[in-house]
Amino acid sequence: MNKILALIEMSGGEMCSTTPGLLAAAARLGTPVAVVAVAPGGGTGLVAELGSLGAEHVYLAESDQVGKLLVGPQLEALSAAMTALQPVAVVVANSAEGRDVAARLAARTRAGLIVDAVDVRSEGERIVATHSVFGGAYAVESTVEGAPAIVTVRQGAIEERANAATPAVTTVTVSADPAHSAVIESVSARDAGSDRPELRGAARVVSGGRGLGSRESFVLVEQLADALGAAVGASRAAVDAGYVAQTSQVGQTGITVSPQLYVALGISGAIQHRAGMQTAKTIVAINTDADAPIFDVADFGVVGDVFTVVPQLIEAIKARASR
Amino acid sequence: MKIAVLVKQVPDTDEERRLDPASGLLDRLAGENVADEINERALEVALSHKDSHKGTEVVVISLGPESVTKALRKVLSMGADSAVHVLDEALAGADAGRTAVVLAAAVKQAGVDLVVAGNESTDGRGGVVPAMVAEQLGLPHLSFLDAVEISAGSVTGERGTDSGSMVVSAPLPAVISVTERSAEARFPNFRGIMMAKRKPLSVVSLADLGMDPDFAGMGRSVVVTTSARPLRTAGKKIVDEGNAGTRLAEFLVAEQLV
Ligand SMILES: Cc1cc2nc3c(=O)[nH]c(=O)nc-3n(C[C@H](O)[C@H](O)[C@H](O)COP(=O)(O)OP(=O)(O)OC[C@H]3O[C@@H](n4cnc5c(N)ncnc54)[C@H](O)[C@@H]3O)c2cc1C
């Protein structure tokens, strides 16, 4: 059957959360081959887990440059696997690292590149990807002329899981040309923070905007998020004002979310914000301005002050939970 | 030092953007076209280096239709020294791969020490062109930088990762791509606008770059279908009369969301 390579990204010694979705995407298109760049001897512990997630073949590319050079080792790993296995497609997460690797691989091999697929399928000989464009205003299907296809898959978009397999294992050594690679000088981990759900892929999101007025008052957004078991999001204005970290930004240039419930607090609903949340199933907005554009997309809008409405809402949710 | 800034013309995000349902390509006539905001920030990274390092030269490079001239005049008025516009009918609907080989050829012709690009455009949101340009040129690439420091022989930057952040560096020549955290773009002043009219803006074709308009042997992505999703409509809107929090809770209960 047709081989499909899936680049497995590692972070702090662990496989990234994108792994199961990528292997499922690969399994849909053919025989999944997991390709991982690891430090010498570092891959043996991964094989069983990759098999349980559907990899029929694990291609371990060992390099002492892993963690030292940006992108280079992962690129050489995929490049070597491509030459050895002649896949019909390569799937990679649409993360920063994934996009860098996919882009360089496509440029190097002159293969067609499909970016930010939210769905993939094979249709006869070709691979068809679906994209959600302009904040979900359009669904676009694309394919690649000339094989193979290199596809980056939006994180969290593919929820199914592949059947477990017992993988064959290949181990090779790769080396990137240091002259073409950036050097990783240092890495710092984010504070472990809270046990709130991750924003990307969250089923519920409570976002706050400039209307919260200060970093201190932004706590109200977190309190409602906790009462609902939701992730915390924000508008760019709230991020720019320093109320919350940039990793919480929802919108055109932030994260795209598509939750069951999206609550917008003190957010006007600029077109660039809506581009990141308008595919939510249910949208709720609280804003003092009855004409705020956020109400045009809200299923339930409250014209009111977040500082009076939200505490009452939290009380009502808590009262119900303790019944 | 000579710095190239890659600029893309995109539909203004303040307006509704459209795709042509037949071709799946951008409907460029639907709204105002502007230099992408992220490229103005990329330009700012270059200009602030120029401000503190006399003798720095900044060239902006763009690939696109005739209308790109307007975006290029804008960035010239902000302070870039010259502009290169790659214009060729064979490039209509060019995908990221074709765009990148052409930009790489233009960068090569300009002969620069550093290429600065935005991390991703607001229309395609691909975020792959800078890395493809770097690969074509055989250069290191520092991507998704929130902060940049340029020195005589190297460039260093900080980038966010899924689990935190990292500091990365590369010797020059190199390609970098920056995020919207990297810099706040300046506004063109009157003098800048007047001067921009006299700054060199050269229009080059694929032949001028010595390139094959058929891109023989190169795979590419093509659009198969395009469909517009139905627009959302406004639902219920209430004005708080002291009990809106409770009523909202009732709505969430009715929708089985709590
Ligand atoms: C290229 C580009 C990309 C962009 N990308 C993004 C993006 O990714 N995400 C994003 O969010 N924006 C983005 N923006 C910015 C966007 O245009 C808006 O500026 C931003 O979304 C506004 O944020 P806001 O709604 O919090 O602030 P404002 O527009 O200032 O709105 C604040 C709202 O709070 C309300 N309010 C004030 N006090 C209260 C109160 N006590 N109770 C209830 N309501 C109150 C006000 O009525 C107002 O509607 C982008 C812009 C550009 C040009």
XYZ file of C-alpha atoms and ligand atoms in Angstrom:
634
model
C 0.000 0.000 0.000
C 1.007 3.638 -0.373
C 3.314 4.872 2.321
C 2.482 8.074 4.164
C 5.148 9.710 6.301
C 4.094 11.514 9.486
C 6.640 13.791 11.169
C 6.442 13.255 14.931
C 7.416 16.410 16.822
C 9.078 16.154 20.204
C 8.983 18.711 22.974
C 10.966 18.308 26.189
C 11.486 14.586 25.573
C 7.774 13.937 25.000
C 5.874 13.428 21.778
C 3.739 16.476 20.970
C -0.047 16.259 21.358
C -0.396 16.453 17.582
C 0.928 12.873 17.193
C -2.338 10.867 17.374
C -4.171 13.106 14.882
C -1.270 13.024 12.417
C -1.010 9.237 12.491
C -4.789 9.018 12.030
C -4.538 11.323 9.010
C -1.723 9.173 7.617
C -3.731 5.980 8.189
C -6.633 7.419 6.217
C -4.368 8.018 3.232
C -2.250 4.844 3.303
C 0.257 3.020 5.491
C 1.424 5.308 8.313
C 5.168 5.658 8.833
C 6.175 7.684 11.902
C 9.380 9.659 11.310
C 11.135 11.027 14.397
C 14.402 12.896 14.818
C 15.983 11.802 18.102
C 19.286 12.043 19.908
C 21.350 8.871 19.402
C 19.713 6.029 21.326
C 16.766 8.221 22.261
C 14.048 6.609 20.173
C 13.588 3.091 21.484
C 11.114 4.191 24.151
C 8.841 5.755 21.525
C 8.236 2.733 19.317
C 5.528 1.007 21.360
C 3.569 4.216 21.843
C 3.781 5.122 18.156
C 2.534 1.625 17.334
C -0.406 2.015 19.692
C -1.289 5.201 17.806
C -1.241 3.429 14.447
C 2.335 3.609 13.104
C 3.096 0.508 11.039
C 6.689 1.585 10.618
C 8.827 3.775 12.846
C 11.725 5.550 11.156
C 14.139 6.755 13.825
C 16.591 9.332 12.518
C 19.323 9.784 15.079
C 21.311 12.990 15.211
C 23.383 14.648 17.900
C 22.090 17.964 16.517
C 18.598 17.357 17.928
C 17.779 20.187 20.333
C 20.806 22.155 19.131
C 19.854 23.145 15.594
C 16.454 24.563 14.686
C 14.534 22.501 12.098
C 17.661 20.944 10.513
C 17.532 17.468 12.127
C 13.772 17.084 11.516
C 14.202 18.168 7.903
C 17.052 15.707 7.320
C 15.005 12.937 8.994
C 12.069 13.452 6.620
C 14.357 13.969 3.655
C 16.144 10.651 4.328
C 12.827 8.830 4.861
C 11.460 10.273 1.644
C 14.413 9.043 -0.368
C 14.345 5.602 1.269
C 10.595 4.974 1.288
C 9.210 6.951 -1.704
C 5.949 7.957 0.043
C 2.931 9.352 -1.801
C 2.400 11.928 0.909
C 3.979 13.483 3.985
C 1.844 14.862 6.817
C 3.189 17.360 9.324
C 1.533 19.417 12.083
C 0.765 23.014 11.132
C 2.884 24.181 14.084
C 5.827 26.581 13.808
C 8.345 23.742 13.563
C 6.074 21.625 11.354
C 5.539 24.423 8.856
C 9.255 25.235 8.715
C 10.136 21.609 8.037
C 7.343 21.074 5.486
C 8.235 24.281 3.669
C 11.917 23.433 3.377
C 11.161 19.863 2.366
C 8.800 21.030 -0.384
C 11.314 23.591 -1.636
C 14.078 21.004 -1.632
C 12.135 18.213 -3.371
C 10.009 20.498 -5.584
C 6.938 18.707 -4.204
C 3.550 20.403 -3.950
C 2.673 21.785 -0.520
C -0.777 22.026 1.051
C -0.917 24.166 4.175
C -3.322 24.152 7.141
C -5.642 21.320 6.153
C -8.559 20.762 8.523
C -9.393 17.474 6.795
C -7.709 15.097 4.333
C -8.897 12.198 2.208
C -7.704 10.243 -0.810
C -9.699 10.351 -3.980
C -8.326 7.800 -6.412
C -4.717 8.692 -7.001
C -4.865 12.127 -5.484
C -5.034 13.554 -2.017
C -7.686 16.153 -1.321
C -7.431 18.526 1.648
C -10.097 20.817 3.084
C -9.270 24.296 4.369
C -11.238 26.754 6.432
C -10.519 30.153 4.884
C -11.116 33.710 6.174
C -12.163 32.544 9.610
C -14.435 29.830 8.284
C -16.296 32.035 5.786
C -15.227 29.640 3.028
C -14.478 25.937 2.771
C -11.872 25.306 0.082
C -10.677 21.937 -1.176
C -7.246 21.636 -2.698
C -4.994 18.981 -4.128
C -1.450 18.676 -5.394
C -0.381 18.280 -9.006
C 2.633 15.996 -9.203
C 3.523 13.556 -6.420
C 4.271 13.473 -3.582
C 2.044 15.807 -1.589
C 3.321 17.487 1.540
C 0.456 18.481 3.839
C 0.425 20.445 7.077
C -2.574 19.570 9.241
C -4.201 22.062 11.610
C -3.549 21.100 15.224
C -6.572 19.385 16.772
C -8.513 19.230 13.494
C -8.435 15.434 13.173
C -9.924 13.772 16.204
C -10.202 10.164 15.079
C -7.557 7.627 16.101
C -5.864 4.999 13.938
C -5.935 1.291 14.838
C -2.931 0.098 16.810
C -0.159 -1.691 14.903
C 3.102 -3.463 15.669
C 5.639 -1.316 13.898
C 8.738 -2.307 11.990
C 11.658 -0.148 13.074
C 14.396 1.447 10.970
C 17.191 3.413 12.598
C 19.434 5.712 10.575
C 21.849 8.530 11.319
C 21.275 11.976 9.818
C 23.211 15.203 9.886
C 22.163 18.720 8.898
C 24.528 21.211 7.308
C 25.170 23.631 10.190
C 25.714 26.438 7.690
C 22.047 26.221 6.662
C 20.568 25.930 10.139
C 19.800 28.322 12.941
C 21.269 27.489 16.337
C 19.079 27.011 19.434
C 20.857 29.082 22.105
C 18.481 28.403 24.990
C 15.018 27.074 25.743
C 12.736 28.187 28.546
C 9.567 26.414 29.567
C 6.415 28.353 30.304
C 5.178 28.302 33.924
C 3.129 25.190 34.319
C 0.326 27.673 35.116
C -3.170 26.416 35.688
C -4.989 23.205 34.933
C -7.375 25.074 32.654
C -7.971 23.444 29.283
C -5.649 24.445 26.466
C -7.195 27.172 24.283
C -6.507 25.411 20.986
C -9.132 22.714 20.628
C -11.037 23.661 23.833
C -14.748 22.764 23.973
C -15.537 25.969 25.848
C -13.791 29.314 25.716
C -14.314 32.490 27.747
C -12.528 35.480 26.223
C -11.995 38.975 27.556
C -11.322 42.218 25.714
C -10.289 45.779 26.359
C -13.605 46.247 28.173
C -12.106 44.460 31.184
C -10.069 47.620 31.732
C -7.032 46.256 33.594
C -4.894 43.255 34.236
C -6.376 42.954 37.747
C -9.957 43.011 36.471
C -9.182 40.399 33.830
C -9.420 37.880 36.704
C -13.177 38.031 36.134
C -12.646 36.268 32.780
C -10.646 33.529 34.512
C -13.320 33.132 37.204
C -16.072 32.586 34.649
C -13.800 30.257 32.667
C -13.230 28.170 35.801
C -16.940 28.086 36.625
C -17.606 26.754 33.105
C -14.525 24.541 32.857
C -13.427 26.663 29.917
C -10.139 27.843 28.411
C -9.235 31.545 28.624
C -9.015 33.609 25.440
C -8.583 37.301 24.664
C -8.808 39.959 21.995
C -5.641 41.481 20.564
C -6.429 44.747 22.353
C -6.433 42.894 25.698
C -3.114 41.251 24.808
C -1.595 44.554 23.660
C -2.711 46.173 26.912
C -0.872 43.456 28.825
C -3.952 41.972 30.552
C -3.025 38.487 29.404
C -0.310 36.560 27.522
C -0.210 36.594 23.725
C -0.749 32.829 23.661
C -4.385 33.569 24.596
C -5.107 35.725 21.548
C -8.070 34.604 19.461
C -8.509 35.875 15.921
C -7.009 36.644 12.565
C -3.442 36.676 13.846
C -4.047 34.561 16.934
C -5.524 31.143 17.534
C -8.618 29.939 15.681
C -11.097 28.243 17.978
C -14.259 26.350 17.158
C -15.725 25.434 20.561
C -19.222 24.357 21.618
C -19.497 27.580 23.624
C -17.684 30.896 23.145
C -18.272 33.692 25.655
C -17.034 37.175 24.666
C -16.708 39.618 27.570
C -16.046 43.300 26.810
C -15.050 42.507 23.226
C -16.396 44.724 20.446
C -16.250 41.965 17.841
C -13.921 43.486 15.252
C -13.837 41.509 12.013
C -10.327 40.273 12.880
C -11.537 38.890 16.205
C -14.576 37.231 14.627
C -12.275 35.515 12.132
C -10.959 33.416 15.015
C -14.213 32.389 16.688
C -17.212 32.673 14.386
C -17.413 28.941 13.750
C -18.190 28.321 17.449
C -21.440 26.402 17.904
C -22.955 28.826 20.426
C -21.735 32.382 20.966
C -22.600 34.493 24.003
C -21.580 38.157 24.344
C -21.754 40.720 27.117
C -21.051 44.305 26.125
C -22.237 47.731 27.335
C -22.571 48.970 23.761
C -25.835 47.750 22.198
C -24.375 48.405 18.725
C -21.185 46.365 19.206
C -20.686 44.131 16.136
C -20.144 41.091 18.373
C -23.935 40.989 18.799
C -24.321 40.312 15.055
C -22.853 36.849 15.574
C -24.083 36.153 19.129
C -26.786 33.583 19.844
C -27.388 35.252 23.192
C -26.324 38.850 23.739
C -26.491 40.852 26.944
C -26.281 44.612 26.726
C -24.769 45.239 30.129
C -21.714 45.720 32.288
C -19.484 42.666 32.654
C -18.723 43.670 36.239
C -22.352 43.236 37.284
C -23.583 40.552 34.865
C -20.663 38.105 35.150
C -20.600 37.806 38.979
C -24.343 37.100 38.900
C -23.823 34.521 36.144
C -21.055 32.801 38.135
C -23.315 32.692 41.226
C -26.128 31.158 39.198
C -23.826 28.509 37.708
C -22.390 27.663 41.123
C -25.841 27.521 42.719
C -26.924 25.063 40.056
C -23.789 22.943 40.424
C -24.328 22.580 44.179
C -27.976 21.554 43.832
C 24.381 46.145 5.560
C 21.715 45.541 2.946
C 18.363 44.210 4.141
C 15.525 42.906 1.974
C 11.983 43.043 3.361
C 9.408 40.799 1.681
C 6.053 42.511 1.274
C 2.736 40.987 0.264
C -0.297 42.899 -0.820
C -3.435 41.528 0.832
C -7.105 42.501 1.125
C -7.665 44.849 4.059
C -8.744 42.735 7.034
C -11.083 45.539 8.129
C -13.419 44.608 5.306
C -15.170 41.440 4.275
C -12.821 39.378 2.121
C -13.999 37.200 -0.741
C -12.867 34.278 -2.804
C -13.861 33.902 -6.416
C -16.104 30.804 -6.269
C -14.995 29.643 -9.736
C -11.208 29.791 -9.323
C -10.959 29.669 -5.529
C -8.512 32.545 -5.807
C -8.694 35.819 -4.006
C -11.222 38.294 -5.350
C -8.856 41.251 -5.429
C -11.538 43.627 -6.584
C -13.813 42.953 -3.615
C -12.137 45.336 -1.191
C -9.209 47.610 -0.528
C -5.763 46.046 -1.067
C -2.984 47.035 1.307
C 0.517 46.036 2.344
C -0.034 43.329 4.948
C 0.247 44.725 8.476
C 2.776 42.028 9.384
C 5.069 43.262 6.583
C 4.935 46.796 7.960
C 6.187 45.341 11.230
C 8.910 43.423 9.331
C 9.871 46.691 7.661
C 10.029 48.365 11.067
C 12.556 45.743 12.244
C 14.746 46.719 9.272
C 14.163 50.480 9.609
C 14.967 50.591 13.307
C 18.287 48.935 12.513
C 18.840 51.521 9.778
C 18.039 54.338 12.235
C 20.888 53.293 14.506
C 23.287 52.045 11.810
C 24.066 54.582 9.122
C 24.832 53.001 5.784
C 22.097 50.383 6.115
C 20.121 49.957 2.922
C 16.590 48.569 2.895
C 15.044 47.152 -0.266
C 11.450 45.886 -0.309
C 10.542 43.044 -2.637
C 7.028 42.091 -3.651
C 5.443 39.695 -6.111
C 1.942 40.465 -7.314
C -0.316 42.175 -9.829
C -0.066 45.795 -11.087
C -1.856 47.122 -8.022
C 1.115 46.195 -5.803
C 2.682 49.553 -6.714
C 0.456 51.268 -4.162
C 1.608 49.034 -1.320
C 5.220 49.535 -2.417
C 4.893 53.343 -2.475
C 3.486 53.137 1.044
C 6.469 51.181 2.380
C 8.859 53.478 0.513
C 7.185 56.423 2.227
C 7.751 54.725 5.581
C 11.489 54.727 4.899
C 12.586 51.861 2.633
C 15.217 52.955 0.106
C 14.099 51.106 -2.999
C 11.565 48.566 -4.195
C 11.482 45.612 -6.563
C 8.160 44.495 -7.996
C 8.095 41.082 -9.661
C 5.265 41.284 -12.163
C 4.528 38.550 -14.667
C 1.329 37.093 -16.077
C 2.706 33.598 -15.543
C 2.535 34.257 -11.798
C -1.245 34.722 -11.554
C -2.482 32.277 -8.909
C 1.087 31.203 -8.034
C 1.167 28.895 -4.992
C 3.620 29.199 -2.099
C 6.272 27.094 -3.861
C 6.309 29.177 -7.033
C 6.126 32.397 -5.054
C 9.136 31.342 -3.002
C 11.422 30.378 -5.912
C 10.680 33.698 -7.581
C 11.207 35.727 -4.406
C 14.448 33.832 -3.783
C 15.671 34.762 -7.278
C 14.781 38.409 -6.677
C 16.550 38.371 -3.297
C 19.608 36.841 -4.926
C 19.645 39.500 -7.606
C 19.401 42.217 -4.945
C 22.361 40.667 -3.081
C 21.492 41.176 0.587
C 22.847 40.235 4.024
C 19.484 39.720 5.694
C 15.940 38.942 4.533
C 13.074 39.973 6.836
C 9.569 38.600 6.257
C 6.312 38.463 8.195
C 5.601 35.116 9.864
C 2.351 34.606 7.972
C 0.126 36.675 5.732
C -3.362 37.633 6.874
C -5.000 36.216 3.737
C -3.365 32.851 3.097
C -2.063 32.375 6.642
C 0.333 29.800 5.189
C 3.470 30.880 7.007
C 5.705 28.799 4.714
C 7.144 31.216 2.152
C 10.033 32.554 4.301
C 11.290 29.015 5.066
C 10.978 28.082 1.383
C 12.959 31.171 0.373
C 15.642 30.236 2.922
C 15.852 26.696 1.533
C 16.119 28.001 -2.033
C 18.968 30.279 -0.999
C 20.645 27.680 1.239
C 20.432 30.033 4.210
C 19.533 29.583 7.873
C 16.060 30.788 8.852
C 14.937 32.108 12.220
C 11.159 31.882 12.161
C 8.270 33.282 14.199
C 10.449 35.779 16.084
C 8.764 37.910 18.758
C 11.946 39.950 19.251
C 14.972 40.477 17.017
C 18.507 41.717 17.504
C 20.620 42.372 14.414
C 24.375 42.768 14.746
C 27.152 43.141 12.193
C 27.659 39.454 11.478
C 24.680 37.690 13.022
C 21.029 37.825 14.000
C 19.447 36.609 17.222
C 15.803 36.360 18.182
C 13.266 34.989 20.592
C 10.451 32.781 19.421
C 7.460 31.325 21.199
C 7.029 27.561 21.124
C 4.108 25.394 22.179
C 5.746 24.802 25.555
C 7.507 28.095 26.202
C 10.095 30.073 24.285
C 13.583 29.755 22.843
C 16.438 32.006 21.808
C 17.845 31.237 18.364
C 20.670 32.731 16.328
C 22.360 32.486 12.959
C 25.293 34.058 11.190
C 24.505 36.397 8.278
C 23.410 36.056 5.566
C 20.129 34.698 6.924
C 16.355 34.851 6.581
C 14.137 35.819 9.508
C 10.368 35.969 9.876
C 8.740 38.041 12.586
C 5.427 37.943 14.456
C 3.123 40.836 15.305
C 4.903 41.057 18.702
C 8.171 42.085 17.010
C 7.628 45.783 16.343
C 5.022 48.515 16.033
C 5.135 50.030 12.536
C 5.787 53.758 12.120
C 3.523 56.082 10.137
C 4.830 57.724 6.991
C 5.333 61.458 7.466
C 4.835 64.171 4.837
C 8.498 64.276 3.916
C 8.554 60.495 3.545
C 5.536 60.579 1.248
C 7.118 63.261 -0.953
C 10.452 61.423 -1.082
C 8.835 58.073 -1.877
C 7.746 59.386 -5.265
C 11.364 59.719 -6.326
C 12.703 56.480 -4.863
C 13.602 53.708 -7.328
C 10.861 51.145 -7.933
C 11.930 48.586 -10.506
C 9.501 46.214 -12.156
C 11.021 42.889 -13.179
C 9.612 39.916 -15.104
C 10.459 36.231 -14.803
C 12.676 36.629 -17.883
C 14.556 39.453 -16.128
C 15.204 37.022 -13.272
C 16.287 34.333 -15.733
C 13.411 32.046 -14.746
C 11.339 29.496 -16.598
C 7.676 30.618 -16.650
C 6.517 26.970 -16.831
C 8.274 25.958 -13.593
C 8.967 22.590 -15.224
C 9.088 19.642 -12.858
C 7.667 21.532 -9.905
C 4.632 20.152 -8.049
C 1.990 22.602 -6.984
C -1.179 22.934 -4.991
C -4.378 23.707 -6.835
C -7.864 24.557 -5.649
C -10.528 21.965 -6.451
C -13.702 23.469 -4.974
C -14.703 26.598 -3.079
C -17.900 27.053 -1.129
C -19.082 29.925 1.039
C -20.405 28.963 4.447
C -23.741 30.452 5.462
C -23.334 33.652 7.449
C -24.201 33.628 11.133
C -27.278 35.492 12.159
C -27.846 37.409 15.373
C -29.865 35.582 18.024
C -31.530 36.902 21.159
C -30.331 40.188 22.647
C -31.452 41.386 26.083
C -30.706 44.578 27.987
C -29.610 44.027 31.570
C -32.301 45.046 34.029
C -30.566 43.586 37.029
C -31.175 39.927 36.228
C -29.246 39.374 32.965
C -26.687 37.097 34.662
C -29.472 34.807 35.829
C -31.186 34.865 32.449
C -27.926 34.049 30.715
C -27.456 31.110 33.088
C -30.960 29.924 32.163
C -30.058 30.122 28.475
C -26.909 28.043 29.070
C -28.943 25.471 30.995
C -31.554 25.289 28.245
C -28.775 24.759 25.678
C -27.262 22.079 27.948
C -24.037 24.039 28.164
C -23.919 23.934 31.988
C -3.966 42.746 10.672
C -4.771 42.771 11.931
C -4.874 41.608 12.683
C -5.632 41.584 13.850
N -5.729 40.410 14.538
C -6.537 40.353 15.622
C -6.721 39.125 16.341
O -6.117 38.096 16.030
N -7.565 39.129 17.402
C -8.244 40.247 17.812
O -9.009 40.165 18.793
N -8.055 41.418 17.176
C -7.210 41.500 16.098
N -7.016 42.704 15.485
C -7.490 43.929 16.174
C -8.950 44.252 15.981
O -9.075 45.051 14.824
C -9.501 45.039 17.195
O -8.719 46.176 17.398
C -9.534 44.232 18.496
O -10.132 42.973 18.291
C -10.338 45.003 19.524
O -10.312 44.341 20.764
P -11.473 44.602 21.830
O -12.777 44.184 21.260
O -11.048 43.973 23.099
O -11.370 46.164 22.066
P -12.386 47.321 21.672
O -12.699 47.296 20.241
O -11.842 48.540 22.287
O -13.704 46.890 22.417
C -13.887 46.898 23.786
C -15.364 46.637 24.019
O -15.620 46.538 25.412
C -16.883 47.107 25.681
N -16.896 47.453 27.103
C -16.177 48.427 27.738
N -16.408 48.378 29.062
C -17.277 47.364 29.265
C -17.909 46.822 30.426
N -17.660 47.292 31.651
N -18.753 45.779 30.258
C -19.019 45.275 29.031
N -18.438 45.738 27.898
C -17.587 46.777 28.029
C -16.959 48.282 24.740
O -18.333 48.634 24.497
C -16.278 47.751 23.486
O -17.208 47.164 22.596
C -6.278 42.761 14.306
C -6.167 43.933 13.552
C -5.418 43.949 12.381
C -5.321 45.207 11.593
